[in-house]
XYZ file of C-alpha atoms in Angstrom:
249
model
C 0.000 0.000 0.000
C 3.256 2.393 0.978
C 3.964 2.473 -3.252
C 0.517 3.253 -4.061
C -0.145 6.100 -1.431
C 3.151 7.434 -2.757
C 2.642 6.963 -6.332
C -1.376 9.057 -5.572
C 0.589 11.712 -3.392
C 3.163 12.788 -6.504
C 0.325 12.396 -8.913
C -1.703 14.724 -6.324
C -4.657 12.905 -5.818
C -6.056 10.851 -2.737
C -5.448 7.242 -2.835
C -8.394 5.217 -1.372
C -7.341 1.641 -0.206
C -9.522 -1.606 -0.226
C -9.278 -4.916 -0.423
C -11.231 -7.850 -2.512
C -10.326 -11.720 -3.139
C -7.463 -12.669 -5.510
C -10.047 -14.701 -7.591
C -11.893 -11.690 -8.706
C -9.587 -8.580 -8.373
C -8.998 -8.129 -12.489
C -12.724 -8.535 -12.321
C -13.734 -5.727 -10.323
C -10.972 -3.424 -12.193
C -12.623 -3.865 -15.546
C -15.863 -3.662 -13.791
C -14.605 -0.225 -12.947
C -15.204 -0.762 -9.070
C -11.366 0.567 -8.439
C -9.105 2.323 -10.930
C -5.969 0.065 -10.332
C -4.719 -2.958 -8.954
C -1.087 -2.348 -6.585
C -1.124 -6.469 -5.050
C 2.144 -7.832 -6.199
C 0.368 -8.674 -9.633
C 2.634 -10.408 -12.333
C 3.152 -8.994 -15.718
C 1.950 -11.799 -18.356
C 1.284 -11.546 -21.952
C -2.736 -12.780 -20.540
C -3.018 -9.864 -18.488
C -1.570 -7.559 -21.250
C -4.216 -8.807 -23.154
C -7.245 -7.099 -21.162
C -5.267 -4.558 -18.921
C -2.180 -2.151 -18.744
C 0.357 -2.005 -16.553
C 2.454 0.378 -15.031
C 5.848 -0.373 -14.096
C 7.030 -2.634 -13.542
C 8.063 -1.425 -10.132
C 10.143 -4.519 -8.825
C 10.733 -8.276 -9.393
C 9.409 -11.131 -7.693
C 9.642 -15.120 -7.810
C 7.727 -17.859 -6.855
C 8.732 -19.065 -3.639
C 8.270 -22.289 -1.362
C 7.952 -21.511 2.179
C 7.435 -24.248 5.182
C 7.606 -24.455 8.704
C 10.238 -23.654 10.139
C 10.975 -27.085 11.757
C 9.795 -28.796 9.026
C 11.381 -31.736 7.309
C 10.484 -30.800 4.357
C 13.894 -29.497 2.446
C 13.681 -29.665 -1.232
C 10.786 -30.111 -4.104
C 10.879 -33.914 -4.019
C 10.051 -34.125 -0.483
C 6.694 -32.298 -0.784
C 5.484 -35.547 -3.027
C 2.699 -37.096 -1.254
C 2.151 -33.902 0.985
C -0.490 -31.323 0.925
C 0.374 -27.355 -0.214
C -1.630 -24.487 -0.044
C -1.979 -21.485 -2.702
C -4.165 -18.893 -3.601
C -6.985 -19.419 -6.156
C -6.115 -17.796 -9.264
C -2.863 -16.957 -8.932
C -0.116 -18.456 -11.464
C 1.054 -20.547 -8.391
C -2.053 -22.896 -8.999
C -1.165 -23.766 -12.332
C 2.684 -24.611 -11.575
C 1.678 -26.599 -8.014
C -0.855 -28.534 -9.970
C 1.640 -29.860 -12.690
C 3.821 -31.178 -10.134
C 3.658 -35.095 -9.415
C 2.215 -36.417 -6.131
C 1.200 -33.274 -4.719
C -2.012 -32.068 -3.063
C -2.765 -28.747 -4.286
C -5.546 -26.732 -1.855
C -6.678 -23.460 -2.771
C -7.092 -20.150 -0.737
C -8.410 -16.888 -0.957
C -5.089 -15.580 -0.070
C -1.943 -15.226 2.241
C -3.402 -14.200 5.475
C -5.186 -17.871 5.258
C -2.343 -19.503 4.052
C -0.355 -18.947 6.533
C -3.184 -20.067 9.100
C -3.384 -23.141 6.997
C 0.755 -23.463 7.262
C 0.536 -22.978 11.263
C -1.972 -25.401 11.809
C -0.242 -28.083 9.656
C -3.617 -28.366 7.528
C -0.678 -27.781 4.578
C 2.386 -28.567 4.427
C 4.171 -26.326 2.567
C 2.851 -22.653 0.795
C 3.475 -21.549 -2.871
C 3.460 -18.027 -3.144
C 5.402 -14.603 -4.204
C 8.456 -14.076 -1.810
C 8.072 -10.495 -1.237
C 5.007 -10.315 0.509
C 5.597 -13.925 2.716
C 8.372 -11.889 4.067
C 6.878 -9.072 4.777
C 4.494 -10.901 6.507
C 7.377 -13.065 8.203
C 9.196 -9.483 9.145
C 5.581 -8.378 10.338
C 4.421 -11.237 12.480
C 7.585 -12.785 13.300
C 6.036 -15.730 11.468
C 8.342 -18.710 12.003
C 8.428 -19.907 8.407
C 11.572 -20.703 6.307
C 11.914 -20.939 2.429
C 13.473 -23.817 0.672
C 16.154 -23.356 -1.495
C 14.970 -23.468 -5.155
C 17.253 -21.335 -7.841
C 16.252 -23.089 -10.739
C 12.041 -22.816 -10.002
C 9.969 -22.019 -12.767
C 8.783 -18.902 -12.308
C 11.431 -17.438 -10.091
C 11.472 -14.218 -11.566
C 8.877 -12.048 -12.478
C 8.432 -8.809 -13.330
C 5.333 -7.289 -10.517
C 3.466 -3.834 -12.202
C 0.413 -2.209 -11.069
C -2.647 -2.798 -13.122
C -5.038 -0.290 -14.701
C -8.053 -0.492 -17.358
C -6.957 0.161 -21.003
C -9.840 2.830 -21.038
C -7.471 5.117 -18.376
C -4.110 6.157 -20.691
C -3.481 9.287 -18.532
C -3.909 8.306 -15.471
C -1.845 5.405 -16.533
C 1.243 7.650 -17.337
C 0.761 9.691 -14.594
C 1.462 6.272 -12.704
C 4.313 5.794 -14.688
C 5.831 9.211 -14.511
C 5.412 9.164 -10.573
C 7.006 5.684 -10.016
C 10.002 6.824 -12.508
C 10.632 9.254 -10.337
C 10.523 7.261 -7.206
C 13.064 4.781 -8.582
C 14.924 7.537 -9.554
C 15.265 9.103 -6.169
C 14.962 5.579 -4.708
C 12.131 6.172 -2.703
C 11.173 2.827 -3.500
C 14.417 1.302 -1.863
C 13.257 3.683 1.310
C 9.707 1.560 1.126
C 11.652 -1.564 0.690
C 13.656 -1.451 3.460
C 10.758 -0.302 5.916
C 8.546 -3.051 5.276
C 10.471 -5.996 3.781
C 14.086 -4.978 5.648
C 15.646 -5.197 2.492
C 16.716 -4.028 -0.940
C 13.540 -6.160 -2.855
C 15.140 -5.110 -6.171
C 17.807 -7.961 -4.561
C 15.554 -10.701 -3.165
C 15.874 -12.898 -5.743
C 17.489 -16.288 -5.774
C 20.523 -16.759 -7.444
C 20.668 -12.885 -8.298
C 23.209 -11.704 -4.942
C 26.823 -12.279 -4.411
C 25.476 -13.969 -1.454
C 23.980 -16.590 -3.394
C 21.362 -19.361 -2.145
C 17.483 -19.032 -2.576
C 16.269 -15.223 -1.326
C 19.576 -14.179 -0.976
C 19.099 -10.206 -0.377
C 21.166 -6.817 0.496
C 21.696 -6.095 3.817
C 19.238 -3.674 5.067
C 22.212 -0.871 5.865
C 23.055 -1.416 2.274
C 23.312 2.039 1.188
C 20.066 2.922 -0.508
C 20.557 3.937 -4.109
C 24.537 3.647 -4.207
C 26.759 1.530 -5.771
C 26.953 -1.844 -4.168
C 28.054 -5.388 -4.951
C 24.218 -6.503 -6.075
C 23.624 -5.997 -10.124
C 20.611 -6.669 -9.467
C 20.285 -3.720 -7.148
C 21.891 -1.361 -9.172
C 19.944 -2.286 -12.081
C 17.012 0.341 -12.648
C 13.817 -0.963 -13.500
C 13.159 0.421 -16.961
C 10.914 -0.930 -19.362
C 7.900 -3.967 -19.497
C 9.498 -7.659 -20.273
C 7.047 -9.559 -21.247
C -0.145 -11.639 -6.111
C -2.059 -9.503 -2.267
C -5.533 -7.862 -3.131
C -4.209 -4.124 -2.270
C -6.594 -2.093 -4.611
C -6.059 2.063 -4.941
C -9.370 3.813 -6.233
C -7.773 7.308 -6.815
C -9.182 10.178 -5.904
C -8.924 13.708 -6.650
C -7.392 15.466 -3.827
């Protein structure tokens, strides 16, 4: 929500948050109920198809997360247990192709990670951004597997908007330009996540290992020993239910 009330103040309008289930959320933006989408959504050439996007304002990948005394270490050892995922995301579809797995659905993270406590599922497929915020938040005690070579393991996140809405669209764009320019996004990053998310990628740090990330005194902005990091995200290549219906202010 900290990128969208950002992106509303430098656009000068009033940024009005709600929320609505995963399953529907493109739904209600083409229904016109909100006027953008910021939830950790995936760029894909579907989506293109029906919606625009602006940004894309960081990179995410698909993540496994269990308990954190779990004996559960690699892909192969889920066969024969039961994960959890939310419906509609592109999680589903990967969790489902994978061989002697139980695949449960949920309306999203919150319940996941209910489901994950509980042992009702024994591992969670979902972006790794917002699990650790959530892990950062709640002290949840939940640990990721390492998995460089998942499908899926990076993707570009933007903020949805209806084709029908080109200038408030570059607006957007103009707004979050200039946040990654001044790295106001970094500042965001750190607060919520702890670290540089432009970094918390596996495979992409010098640290190496699945979610390897920045340290959060990494100097915001600067020159540093992440590519990654000092990589600005420019351009399109071809997850939560945070929605912004903007406001005039």
């Amino acid at each position: 929500a900290s990128i969208g009330r950002e992106i509303a103040r430098r656009i000068g309008v009033e940024g009005e948050i709600v929320t609505t289930a995963w399953d529907g959320i493109l739904a209600g933006l083409l229904a016109k109920k909100y006027d953008t989408i910021v939830g950790s959504m995936t760029i894909t050439p579907e989506r293109e198809k029906v919606v625009d996007f602006v940004g894309p304002y960081y990179h995410a990948g698909r993540a496994v997360f269990v308990a954190e005394g779990s004996d559960i270490q690699s892909l192969a050892d889920i066969k024969g247990k039961t994960v959890g995922v939310t419906l509609g995301e592109t999680h589903e579809k990967w969790a489902r192709t994978q061989d002697g797995w139980s695949v449960r659905t949920y309306k999203g993270l919150p319940e996941l990670l209910l489901e994950l406590q509980a042992d009702r599922v024994q591992a969670i497929i979902a972006d790794n951004i917002p699990v650790r915020v959530a892990i950062k938040e709640n002290g949840a005690k939940l640990r990721q597997l390492d998995t460089p070579d998942i499908e899926g393991g990076s993707v570009a996140i933007g903020i949805a908007i209806n084709k029908k809405n080109p200038e408030l669209a570059a607006a957007m764009q103009a707004a979050l330009d200039e946040m990654m320019a001044d790295a106001t996004d970094d500042a965001i990053a750190i607060e919520w996540v702890g670290a540089h998310i432009r970094c918390l990628l596996a495979g992409t740090h010098p640290a190496g290992g699945a979610g390897a990330s920045c340290p959060a005194d990494a100097p915001i902005g600067a020159a540093h020993a992440c590519r990654r990091h000092l990589r600005r995200l420019s351009g399109r290549p071809s997850g939560g239910a945070r929605i912004s219906r903007w406001r005039a202010a």
